[in-house]
PDB file of C-alpha atoms in Angstrom:
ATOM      1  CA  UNK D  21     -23.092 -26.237  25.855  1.00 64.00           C
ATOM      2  CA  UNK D  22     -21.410 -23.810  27.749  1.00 77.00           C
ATOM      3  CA  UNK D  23     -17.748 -22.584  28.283  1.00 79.00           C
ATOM      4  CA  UNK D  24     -16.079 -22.738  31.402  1.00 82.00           C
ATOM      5  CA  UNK D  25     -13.608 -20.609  33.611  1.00 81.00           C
ATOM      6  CA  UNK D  26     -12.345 -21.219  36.556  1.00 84.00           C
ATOM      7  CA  UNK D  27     -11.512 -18.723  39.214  1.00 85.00           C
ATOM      8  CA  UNK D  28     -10.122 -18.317  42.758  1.00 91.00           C
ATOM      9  CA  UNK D  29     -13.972 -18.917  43.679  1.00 92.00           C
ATOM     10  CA  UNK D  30     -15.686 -21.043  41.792  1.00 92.00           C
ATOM     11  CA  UNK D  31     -16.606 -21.639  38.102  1.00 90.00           C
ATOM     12  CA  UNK D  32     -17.770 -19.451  35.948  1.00 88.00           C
ATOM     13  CA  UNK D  33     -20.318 -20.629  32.695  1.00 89.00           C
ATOM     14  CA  UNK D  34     -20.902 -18.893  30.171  1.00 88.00           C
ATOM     15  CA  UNK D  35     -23.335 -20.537  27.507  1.00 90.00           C
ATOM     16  CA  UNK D  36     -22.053 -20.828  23.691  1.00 89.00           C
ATOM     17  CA  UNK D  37     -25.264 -18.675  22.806  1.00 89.00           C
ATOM     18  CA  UNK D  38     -23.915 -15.413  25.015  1.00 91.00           C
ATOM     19  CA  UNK D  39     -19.948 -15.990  23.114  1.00 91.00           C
ATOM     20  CA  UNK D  40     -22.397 -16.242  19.972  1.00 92.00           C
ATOM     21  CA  UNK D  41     -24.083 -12.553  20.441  1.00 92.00           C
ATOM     22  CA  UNK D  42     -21.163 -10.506  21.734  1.00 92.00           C
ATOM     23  CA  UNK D  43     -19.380 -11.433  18.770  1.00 93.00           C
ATOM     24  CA  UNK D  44     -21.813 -10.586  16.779  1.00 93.00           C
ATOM     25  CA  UNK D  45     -22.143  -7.579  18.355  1.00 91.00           C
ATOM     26  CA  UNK D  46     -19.117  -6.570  18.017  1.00 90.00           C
ATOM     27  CA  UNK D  47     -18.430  -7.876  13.888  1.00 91.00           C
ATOM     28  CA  UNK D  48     -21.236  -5.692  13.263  1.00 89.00           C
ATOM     29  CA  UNK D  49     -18.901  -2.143  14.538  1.00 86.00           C
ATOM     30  CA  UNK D  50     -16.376  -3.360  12.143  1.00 88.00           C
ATOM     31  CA  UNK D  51     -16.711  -1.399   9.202  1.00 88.00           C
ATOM     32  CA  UNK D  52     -17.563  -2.665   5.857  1.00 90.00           C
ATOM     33  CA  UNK D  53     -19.687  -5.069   7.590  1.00 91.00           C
ATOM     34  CA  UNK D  54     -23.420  -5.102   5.666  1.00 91.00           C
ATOM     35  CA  UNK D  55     -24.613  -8.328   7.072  1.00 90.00           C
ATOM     36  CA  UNK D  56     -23.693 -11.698   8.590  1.00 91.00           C
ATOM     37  CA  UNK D  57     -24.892 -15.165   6.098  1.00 91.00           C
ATOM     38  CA  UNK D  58     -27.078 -17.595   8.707  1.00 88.00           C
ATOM     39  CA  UNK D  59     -25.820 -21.009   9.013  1.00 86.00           C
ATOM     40  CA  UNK D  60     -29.406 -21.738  10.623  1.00 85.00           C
ATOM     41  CA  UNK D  61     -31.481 -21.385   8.397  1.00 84.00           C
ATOM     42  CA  UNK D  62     -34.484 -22.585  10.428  1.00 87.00           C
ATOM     43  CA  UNK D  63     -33.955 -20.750  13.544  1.00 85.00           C
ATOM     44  CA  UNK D  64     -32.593 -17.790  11.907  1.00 85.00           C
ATOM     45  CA  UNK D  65     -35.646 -17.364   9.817  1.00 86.00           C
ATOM     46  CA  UNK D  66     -37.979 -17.945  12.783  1.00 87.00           C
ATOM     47  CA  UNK D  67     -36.288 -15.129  14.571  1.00 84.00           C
ATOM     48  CA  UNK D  68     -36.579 -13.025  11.743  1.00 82.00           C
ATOM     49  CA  UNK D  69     -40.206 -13.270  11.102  1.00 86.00           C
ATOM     50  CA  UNK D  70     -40.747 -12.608  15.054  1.00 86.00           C
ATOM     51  CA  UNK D  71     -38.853  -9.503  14.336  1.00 80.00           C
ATOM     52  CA  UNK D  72     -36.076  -9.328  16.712  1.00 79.00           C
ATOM     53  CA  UNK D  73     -32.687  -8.784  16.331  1.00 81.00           C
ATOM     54  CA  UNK D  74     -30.107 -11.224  16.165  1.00 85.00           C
ATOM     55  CA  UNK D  75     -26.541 -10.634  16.816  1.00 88.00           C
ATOM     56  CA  UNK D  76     -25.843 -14.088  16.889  1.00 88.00           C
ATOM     57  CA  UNK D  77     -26.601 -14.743  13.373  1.00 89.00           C
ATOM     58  CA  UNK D  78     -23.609 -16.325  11.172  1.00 91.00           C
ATOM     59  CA  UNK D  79     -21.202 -17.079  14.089  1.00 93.00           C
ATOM     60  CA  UNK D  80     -20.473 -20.038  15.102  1.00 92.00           C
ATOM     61  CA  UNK D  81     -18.580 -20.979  18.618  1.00 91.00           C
ATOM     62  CA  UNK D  82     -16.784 -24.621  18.506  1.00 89.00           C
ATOM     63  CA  UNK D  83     -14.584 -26.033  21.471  1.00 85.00           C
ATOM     64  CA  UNK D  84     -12.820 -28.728  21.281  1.00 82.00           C
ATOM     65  CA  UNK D  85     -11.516 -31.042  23.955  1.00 77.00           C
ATOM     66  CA  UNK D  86      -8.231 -29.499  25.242  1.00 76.00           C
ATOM     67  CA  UNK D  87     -10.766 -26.171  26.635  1.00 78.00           C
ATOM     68  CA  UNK D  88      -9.685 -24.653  22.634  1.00 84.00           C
ATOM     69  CA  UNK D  89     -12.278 -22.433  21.740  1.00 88.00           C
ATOM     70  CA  UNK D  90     -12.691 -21.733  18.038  1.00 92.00           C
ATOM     71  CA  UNK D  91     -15.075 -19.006  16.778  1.00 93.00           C
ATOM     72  CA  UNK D  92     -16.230 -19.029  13.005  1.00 94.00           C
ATOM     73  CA  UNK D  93     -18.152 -15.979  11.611  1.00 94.00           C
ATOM     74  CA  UNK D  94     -19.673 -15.912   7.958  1.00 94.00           C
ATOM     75  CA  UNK D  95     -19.991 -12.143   6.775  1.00 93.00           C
ATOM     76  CA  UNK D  96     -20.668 -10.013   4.371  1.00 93.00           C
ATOM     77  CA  UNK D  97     -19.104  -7.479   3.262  1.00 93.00           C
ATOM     78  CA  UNK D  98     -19.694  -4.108   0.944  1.00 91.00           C
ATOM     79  CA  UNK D  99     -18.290  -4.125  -1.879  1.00 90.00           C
ATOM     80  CA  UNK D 100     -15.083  -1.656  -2.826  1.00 88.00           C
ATOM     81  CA  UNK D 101     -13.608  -2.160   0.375  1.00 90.00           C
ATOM     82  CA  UNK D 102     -10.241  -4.002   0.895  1.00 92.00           C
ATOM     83  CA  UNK D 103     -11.858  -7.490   1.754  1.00 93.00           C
ATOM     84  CA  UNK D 104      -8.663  -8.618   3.421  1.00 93.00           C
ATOM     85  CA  UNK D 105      -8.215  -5.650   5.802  1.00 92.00           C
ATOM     86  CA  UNK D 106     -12.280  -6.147   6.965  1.00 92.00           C
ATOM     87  CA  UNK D 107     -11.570  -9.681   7.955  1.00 94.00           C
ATOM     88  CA  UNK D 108      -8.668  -8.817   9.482  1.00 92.00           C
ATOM     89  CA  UNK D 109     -10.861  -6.081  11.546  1.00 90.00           C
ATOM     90  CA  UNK D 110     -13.218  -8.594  12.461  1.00 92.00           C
ATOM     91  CA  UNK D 111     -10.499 -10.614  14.111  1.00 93.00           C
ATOM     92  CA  UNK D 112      -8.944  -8.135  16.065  1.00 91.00           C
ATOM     93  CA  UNK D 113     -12.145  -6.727  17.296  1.00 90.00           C
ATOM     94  CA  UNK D 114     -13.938 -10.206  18.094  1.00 92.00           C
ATOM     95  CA  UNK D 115     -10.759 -11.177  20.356  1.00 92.00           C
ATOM     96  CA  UNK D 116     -10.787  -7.947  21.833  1.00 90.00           C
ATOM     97  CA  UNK D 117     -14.644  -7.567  22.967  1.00 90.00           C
ATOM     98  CA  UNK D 118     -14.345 -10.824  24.032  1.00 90.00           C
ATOM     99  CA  UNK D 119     -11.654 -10.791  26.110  1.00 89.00           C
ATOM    100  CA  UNK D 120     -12.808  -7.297  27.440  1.00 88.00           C
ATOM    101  CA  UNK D 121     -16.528  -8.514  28.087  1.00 88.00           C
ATOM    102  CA  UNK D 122     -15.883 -12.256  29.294  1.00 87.00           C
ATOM    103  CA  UNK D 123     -12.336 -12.933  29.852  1.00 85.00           C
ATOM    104  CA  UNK D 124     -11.943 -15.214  27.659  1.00 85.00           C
ATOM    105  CA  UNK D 125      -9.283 -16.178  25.545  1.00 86.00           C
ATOM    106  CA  UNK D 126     -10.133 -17.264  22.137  1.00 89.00           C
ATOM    107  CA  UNK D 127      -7.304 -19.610  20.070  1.00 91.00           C
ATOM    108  CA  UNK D 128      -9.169 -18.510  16.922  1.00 93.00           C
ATOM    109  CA  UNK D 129     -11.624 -16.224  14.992  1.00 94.00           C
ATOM    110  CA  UNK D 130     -12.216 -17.645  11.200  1.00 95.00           C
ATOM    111  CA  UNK D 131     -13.455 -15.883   8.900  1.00 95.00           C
ATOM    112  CA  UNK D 132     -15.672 -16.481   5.616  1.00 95.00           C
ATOM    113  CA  UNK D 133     -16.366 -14.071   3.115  1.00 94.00           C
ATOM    114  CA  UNK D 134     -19.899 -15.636   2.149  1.00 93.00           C
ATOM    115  CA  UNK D 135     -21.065 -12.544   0.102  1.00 92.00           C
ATOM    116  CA  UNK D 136     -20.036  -8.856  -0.919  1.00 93.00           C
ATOM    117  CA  UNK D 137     -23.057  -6.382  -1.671  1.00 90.00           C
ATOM    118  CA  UNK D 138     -22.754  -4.193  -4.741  1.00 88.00           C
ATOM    119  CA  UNK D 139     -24.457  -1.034  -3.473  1.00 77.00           C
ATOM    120  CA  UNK D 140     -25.308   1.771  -6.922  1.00 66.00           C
ATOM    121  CA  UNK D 141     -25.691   4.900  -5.446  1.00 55.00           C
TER     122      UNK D 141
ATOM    123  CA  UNK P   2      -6.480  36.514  -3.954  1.00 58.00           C
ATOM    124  CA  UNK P   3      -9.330  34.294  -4.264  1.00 75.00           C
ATOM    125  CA  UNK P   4      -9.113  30.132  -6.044  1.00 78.00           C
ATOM    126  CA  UNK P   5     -12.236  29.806  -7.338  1.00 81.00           C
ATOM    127  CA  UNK P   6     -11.047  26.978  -9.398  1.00 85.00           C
ATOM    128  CA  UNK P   7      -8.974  24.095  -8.769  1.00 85.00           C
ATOM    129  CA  UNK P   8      -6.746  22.540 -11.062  1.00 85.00           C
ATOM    130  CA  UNK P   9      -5.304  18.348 -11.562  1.00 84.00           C
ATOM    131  CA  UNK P  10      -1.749  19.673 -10.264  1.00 84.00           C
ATOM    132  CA  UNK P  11      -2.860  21.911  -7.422  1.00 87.00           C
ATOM    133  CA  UNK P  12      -5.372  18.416  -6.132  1.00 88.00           C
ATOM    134  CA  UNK P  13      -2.234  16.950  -6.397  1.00 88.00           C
ATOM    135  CA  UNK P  14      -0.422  19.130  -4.036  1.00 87.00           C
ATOM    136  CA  UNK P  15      -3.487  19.178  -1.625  1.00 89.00           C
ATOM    137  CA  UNK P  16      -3.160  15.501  -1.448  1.00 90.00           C
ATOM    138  CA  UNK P  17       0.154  15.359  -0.854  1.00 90.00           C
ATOM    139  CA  UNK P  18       0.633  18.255   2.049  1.00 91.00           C
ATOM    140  CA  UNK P  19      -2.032  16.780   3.299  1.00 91.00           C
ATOM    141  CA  UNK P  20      -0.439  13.233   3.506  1.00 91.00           C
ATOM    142  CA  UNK P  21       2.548  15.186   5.304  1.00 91.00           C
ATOM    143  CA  UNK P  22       0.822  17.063   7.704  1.00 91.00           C
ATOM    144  CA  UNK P  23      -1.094  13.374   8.694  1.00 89.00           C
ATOM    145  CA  UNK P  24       2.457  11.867   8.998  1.00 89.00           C
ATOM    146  CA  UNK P  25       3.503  14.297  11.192  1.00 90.00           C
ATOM    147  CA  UNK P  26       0.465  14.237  13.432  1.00 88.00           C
ATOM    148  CA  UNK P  27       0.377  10.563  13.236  1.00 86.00           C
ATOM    149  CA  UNK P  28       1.538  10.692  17.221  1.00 86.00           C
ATOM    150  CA  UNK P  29      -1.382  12.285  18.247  1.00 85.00           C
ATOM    151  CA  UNK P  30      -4.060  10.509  15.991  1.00 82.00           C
ATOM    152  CA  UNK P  31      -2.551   7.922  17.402  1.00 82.00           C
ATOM    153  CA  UNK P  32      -3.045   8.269  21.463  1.00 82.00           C
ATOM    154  CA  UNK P  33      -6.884   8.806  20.149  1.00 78.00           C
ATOM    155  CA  UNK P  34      -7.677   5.685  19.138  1.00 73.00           C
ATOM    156  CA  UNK P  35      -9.854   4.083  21.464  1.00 71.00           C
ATOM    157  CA  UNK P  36     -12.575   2.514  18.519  1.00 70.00           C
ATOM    158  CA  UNK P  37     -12.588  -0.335  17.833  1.00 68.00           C
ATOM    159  CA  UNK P  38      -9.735  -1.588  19.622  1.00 72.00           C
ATOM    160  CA  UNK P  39      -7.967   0.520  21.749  1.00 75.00           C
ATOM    161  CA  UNK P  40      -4.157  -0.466  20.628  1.00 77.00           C
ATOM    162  CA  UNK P  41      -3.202   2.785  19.472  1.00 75.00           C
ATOM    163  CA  UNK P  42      -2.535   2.240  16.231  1.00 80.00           C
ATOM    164  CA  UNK P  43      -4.615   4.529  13.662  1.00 82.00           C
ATOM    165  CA  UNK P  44      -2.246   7.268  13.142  1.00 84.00           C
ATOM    166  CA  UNK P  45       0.262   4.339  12.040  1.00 87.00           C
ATOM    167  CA  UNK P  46      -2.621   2.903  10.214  1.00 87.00           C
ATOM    168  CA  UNK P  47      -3.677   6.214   9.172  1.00 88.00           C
ATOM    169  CA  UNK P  48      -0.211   7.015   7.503  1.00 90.00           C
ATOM    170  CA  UNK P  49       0.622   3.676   5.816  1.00 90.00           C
ATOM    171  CA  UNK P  50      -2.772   4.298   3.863  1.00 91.00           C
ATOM    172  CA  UNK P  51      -2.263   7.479   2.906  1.00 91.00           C
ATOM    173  CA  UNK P  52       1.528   7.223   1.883  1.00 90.00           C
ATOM    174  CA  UNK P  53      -0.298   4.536  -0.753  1.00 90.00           C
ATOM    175  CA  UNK P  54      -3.270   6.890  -1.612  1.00 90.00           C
ATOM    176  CA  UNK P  55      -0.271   9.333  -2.895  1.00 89.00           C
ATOM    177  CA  UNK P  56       2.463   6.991  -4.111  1.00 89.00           C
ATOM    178  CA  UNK P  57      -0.741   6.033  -6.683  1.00 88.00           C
ATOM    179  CA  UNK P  58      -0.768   9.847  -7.172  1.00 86.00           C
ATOM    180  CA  UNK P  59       2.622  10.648  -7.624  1.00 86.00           C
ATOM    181  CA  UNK P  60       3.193   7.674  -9.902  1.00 83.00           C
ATOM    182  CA  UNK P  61       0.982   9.455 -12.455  1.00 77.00           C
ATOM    183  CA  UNK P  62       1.544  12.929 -13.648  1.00 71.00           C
ATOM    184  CA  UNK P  63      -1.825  14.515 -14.786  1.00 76.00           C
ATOM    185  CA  UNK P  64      -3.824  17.874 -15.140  1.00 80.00           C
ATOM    186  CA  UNK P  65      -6.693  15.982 -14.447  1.00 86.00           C
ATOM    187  CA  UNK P  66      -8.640  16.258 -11.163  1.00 88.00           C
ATOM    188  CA  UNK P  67     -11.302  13.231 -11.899  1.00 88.00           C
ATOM    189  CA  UNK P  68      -7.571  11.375 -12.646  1.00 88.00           C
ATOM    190  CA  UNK P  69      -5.995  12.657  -9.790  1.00 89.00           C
ATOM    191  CA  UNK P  70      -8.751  11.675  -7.694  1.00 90.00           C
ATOM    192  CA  UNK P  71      -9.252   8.077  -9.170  1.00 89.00           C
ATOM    193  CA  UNK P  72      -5.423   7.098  -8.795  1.00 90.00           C
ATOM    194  CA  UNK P  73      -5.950   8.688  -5.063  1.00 91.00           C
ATOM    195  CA  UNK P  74      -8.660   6.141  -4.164  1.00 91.00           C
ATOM    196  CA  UNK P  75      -7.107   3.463  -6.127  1.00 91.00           C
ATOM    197  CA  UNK P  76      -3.867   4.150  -3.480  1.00 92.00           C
ATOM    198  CA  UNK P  77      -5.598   4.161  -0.668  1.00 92.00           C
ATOM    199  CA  UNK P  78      -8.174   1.186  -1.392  1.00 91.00           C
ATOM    200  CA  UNK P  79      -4.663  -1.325  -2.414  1.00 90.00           C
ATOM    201  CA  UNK P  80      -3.326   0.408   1.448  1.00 90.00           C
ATOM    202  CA  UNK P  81      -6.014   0.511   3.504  1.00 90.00           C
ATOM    203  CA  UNK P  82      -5.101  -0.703   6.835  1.00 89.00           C
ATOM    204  CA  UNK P  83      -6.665  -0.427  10.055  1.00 86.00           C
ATOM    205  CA  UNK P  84     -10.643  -0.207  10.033  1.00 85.00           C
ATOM    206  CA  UNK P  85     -10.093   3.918  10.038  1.00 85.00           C
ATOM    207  CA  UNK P  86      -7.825   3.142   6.146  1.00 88.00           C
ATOM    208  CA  UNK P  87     -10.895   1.221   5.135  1.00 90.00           C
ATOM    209  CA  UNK P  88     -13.263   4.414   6.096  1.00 89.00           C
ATOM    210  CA  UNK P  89     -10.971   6.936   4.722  1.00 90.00           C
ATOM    211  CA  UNK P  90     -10.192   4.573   1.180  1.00 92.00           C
ATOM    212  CA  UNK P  91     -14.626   4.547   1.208  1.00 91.00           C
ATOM    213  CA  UNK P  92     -14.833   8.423   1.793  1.00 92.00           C
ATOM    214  CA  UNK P  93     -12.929   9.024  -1.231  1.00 91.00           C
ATOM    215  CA  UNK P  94     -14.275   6.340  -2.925  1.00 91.00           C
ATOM    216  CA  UNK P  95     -17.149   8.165  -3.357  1.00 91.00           C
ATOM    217  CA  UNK P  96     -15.112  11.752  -3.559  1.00 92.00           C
ATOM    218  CA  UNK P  97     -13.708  10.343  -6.567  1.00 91.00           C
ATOM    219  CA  UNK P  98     -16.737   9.066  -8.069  1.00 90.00           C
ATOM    220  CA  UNK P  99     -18.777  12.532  -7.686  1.00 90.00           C
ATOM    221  CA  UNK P 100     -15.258  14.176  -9.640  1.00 89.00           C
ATOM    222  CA  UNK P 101     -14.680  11.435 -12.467  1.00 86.00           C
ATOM    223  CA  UNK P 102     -14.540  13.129 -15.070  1.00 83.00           C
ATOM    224  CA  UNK P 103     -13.776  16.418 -14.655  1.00 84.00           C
ATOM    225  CA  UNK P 104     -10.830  17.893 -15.991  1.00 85.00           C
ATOM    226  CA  UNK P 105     -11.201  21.347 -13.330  1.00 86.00           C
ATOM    227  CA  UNK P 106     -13.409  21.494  -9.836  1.00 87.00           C
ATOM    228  CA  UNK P 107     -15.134  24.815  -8.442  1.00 87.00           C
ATOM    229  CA  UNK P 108     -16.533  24.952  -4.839  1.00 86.00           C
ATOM    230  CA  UNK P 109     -19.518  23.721  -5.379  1.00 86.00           C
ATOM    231  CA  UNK P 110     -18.276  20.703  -6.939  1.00 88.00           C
ATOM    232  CA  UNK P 111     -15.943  20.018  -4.219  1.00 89.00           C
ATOM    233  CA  UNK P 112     -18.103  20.614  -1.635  1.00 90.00           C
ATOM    234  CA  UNK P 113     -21.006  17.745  -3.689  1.00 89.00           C
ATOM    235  CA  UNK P 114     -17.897  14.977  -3.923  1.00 91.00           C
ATOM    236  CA  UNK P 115     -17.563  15.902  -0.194  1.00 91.00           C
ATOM    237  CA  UNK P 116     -20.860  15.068   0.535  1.00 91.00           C
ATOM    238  CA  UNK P 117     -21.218  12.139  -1.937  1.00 91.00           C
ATOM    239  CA  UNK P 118     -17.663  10.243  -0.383  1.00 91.00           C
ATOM    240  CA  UNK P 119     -19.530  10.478   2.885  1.00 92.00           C
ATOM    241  CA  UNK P 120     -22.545   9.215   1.359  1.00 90.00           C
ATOM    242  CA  UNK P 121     -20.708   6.160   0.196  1.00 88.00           C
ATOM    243  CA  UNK P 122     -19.125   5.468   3.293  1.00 89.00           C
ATOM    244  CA  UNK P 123     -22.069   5.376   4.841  1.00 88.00           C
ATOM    245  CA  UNK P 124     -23.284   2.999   2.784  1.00 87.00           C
ATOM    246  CA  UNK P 125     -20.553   0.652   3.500  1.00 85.00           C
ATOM    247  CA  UNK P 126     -21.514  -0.253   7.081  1.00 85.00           C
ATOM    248  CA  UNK P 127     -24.503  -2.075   8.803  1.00 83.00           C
ATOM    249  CA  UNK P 128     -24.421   0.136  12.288  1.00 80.00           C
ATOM    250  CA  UNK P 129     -22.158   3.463  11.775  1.00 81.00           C
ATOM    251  CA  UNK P 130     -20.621   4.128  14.935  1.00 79.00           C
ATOM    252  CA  UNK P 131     -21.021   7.547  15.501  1.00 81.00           C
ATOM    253  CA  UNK P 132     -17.627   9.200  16.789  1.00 78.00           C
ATOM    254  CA  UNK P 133     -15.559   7.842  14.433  1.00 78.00           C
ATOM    255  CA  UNK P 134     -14.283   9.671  11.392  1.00 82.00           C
ATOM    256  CA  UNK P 135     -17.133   9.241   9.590  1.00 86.00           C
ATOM    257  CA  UNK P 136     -19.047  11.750  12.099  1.00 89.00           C
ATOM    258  CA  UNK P 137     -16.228  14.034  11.566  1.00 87.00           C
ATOM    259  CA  UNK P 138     -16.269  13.749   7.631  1.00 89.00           C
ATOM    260  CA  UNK P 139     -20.198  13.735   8.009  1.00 91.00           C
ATOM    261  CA  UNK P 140     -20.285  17.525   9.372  1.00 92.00           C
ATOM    262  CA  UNK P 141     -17.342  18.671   7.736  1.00 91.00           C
ATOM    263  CA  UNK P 142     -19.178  17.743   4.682  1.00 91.00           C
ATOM    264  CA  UNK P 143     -22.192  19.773   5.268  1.00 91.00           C
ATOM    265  CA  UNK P 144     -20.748  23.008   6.962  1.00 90.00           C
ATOM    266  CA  UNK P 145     -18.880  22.859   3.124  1.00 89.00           C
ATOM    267  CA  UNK P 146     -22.095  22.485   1.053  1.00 88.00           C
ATOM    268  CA  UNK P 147     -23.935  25.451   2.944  1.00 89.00           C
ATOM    269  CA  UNK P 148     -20.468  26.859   2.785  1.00 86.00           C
ATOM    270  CA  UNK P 149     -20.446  27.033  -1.035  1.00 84.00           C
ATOM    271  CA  UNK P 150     -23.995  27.579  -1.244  1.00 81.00           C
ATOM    272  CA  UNK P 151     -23.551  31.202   0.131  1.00 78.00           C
ATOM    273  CA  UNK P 152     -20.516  32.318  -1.895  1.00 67.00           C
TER     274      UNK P 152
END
């Protein structure tokens, strides 16, 4: 479970878990960002009820044979904002972090809308 | 001489000089940008929302401030690009929201839809990054309430 580099070297691994929190980390800057939808449930809800943050929370890394690394993140976002332009935030910044942080190159970063929060001031 | 009161047309005209003095600037917002990816691109950004906050504006003709103001955010939420276009279209958002309604504004009104658009856009985001606009519109907001508060 863990994606591989290769260097001059040696190898480098990072595990799908690390990928996972930096780009969670780094949705969450985005603005009009209010939350990220779990896609584990169980392990989600376990971390919650510990109380400890988790960055890694809606995203989900997939690689495929051919080294293609596909990221997946399920947001939410605030409501009045241009939905469209947000996601297309996310994507930029994702890529970006990640390719600042861990040198990787990412083929994709998919994003789902799974919820927009009405706030009434 | 003193404003004490502004009027739909003169909003109008702030919006709009202050669209052109952006667009000239853009340059220099521009070689600023360094959050959240450092391409160099929010004065463009920046400019392309704005020129759509005031196209709205200029499309509709009205002595109306709350009007004004509406069509403004309208603009800019249909143009926002860039995640500073999605901050500014939230900031008056909210601006417009505090105004709807009201046909003239005084200080103190201006200084509340301030304060309420950066309210709102605060609101919008799980972790505000501080140093962004929204720390800008933040204190320029409340140097203008205890601004109008005196006078």
């Amino acid at each position: 479970m863990t994606i591989e580099m290769k260097t001059n070297y040696g190898k480098i691994d990072v595990s799908k878990e690390v990928v996972a929190v930096i780009a969670g980390g780094a949705a969450i800057d985005c603005y009009g960002i209010v939350g990220m939808a779990s896609q584990k449930q169980l392990k989600d809800g376990i971390t919650d009820l510990l109380g400890k943050e988790n960055l890694g929370r809606g995203v989900i890394i997939r690689e495929l044979e051919d080294d293609e690394i596909h990221i997946d993140m399920y947001i939410i976002v605030s409501y009045g904002t241009k939905i469209s332009e947000v996601a297309h935030n996310v994507q930029s910044k994702v890529k970006y972090q990640l390719e600042q942080m861990l040198g990787l190159k990412v083929d994709s970063v998919n994003i789902f809308v799974q919820g927009v929060r009405v706030t009434n001031p | 001489m003193t404003i004490k009161i502004i009027e739909g047309e003169k909003f109008a005209h702030m919006l709009i000089e202050g669209a052109n003095n952006l667009s000239n600037n853009a340059k220099i917002i521009d070689a600023l940008n360094v959050f959240p990816v450092p391409d160099g691109d929010t004065g463009t950004n920046l400019n392309l929302t704005i020129t759509s906050g005031v196209k709205e504006v200029k499309g509709q003709s009205t002595e109306h401030v709350g009007k004004v103001a509406g069509a403004f955010a309208k603009g800019l939420l249909m143009g926002a690009r860039g995640n500073s276009g999605v901050i500014l279209s939230q900031l008056f958002r909210g601006f417009s929201k505090s105004v709807e309604g009201k046909e003239t504004i005084n200080a103190k009104d201006l200084s509340k839809a301030f304060e309420f658009g950066v309210e709102m856009a605060y609101k919008a985001v799980m972790k505000p990054v501080e140093g962004t606009i929204l720390t800008v519109a933040k204190d320029s907001a409340k140097k203008a309430v205890t601004f109008a508060k005196k006078k």
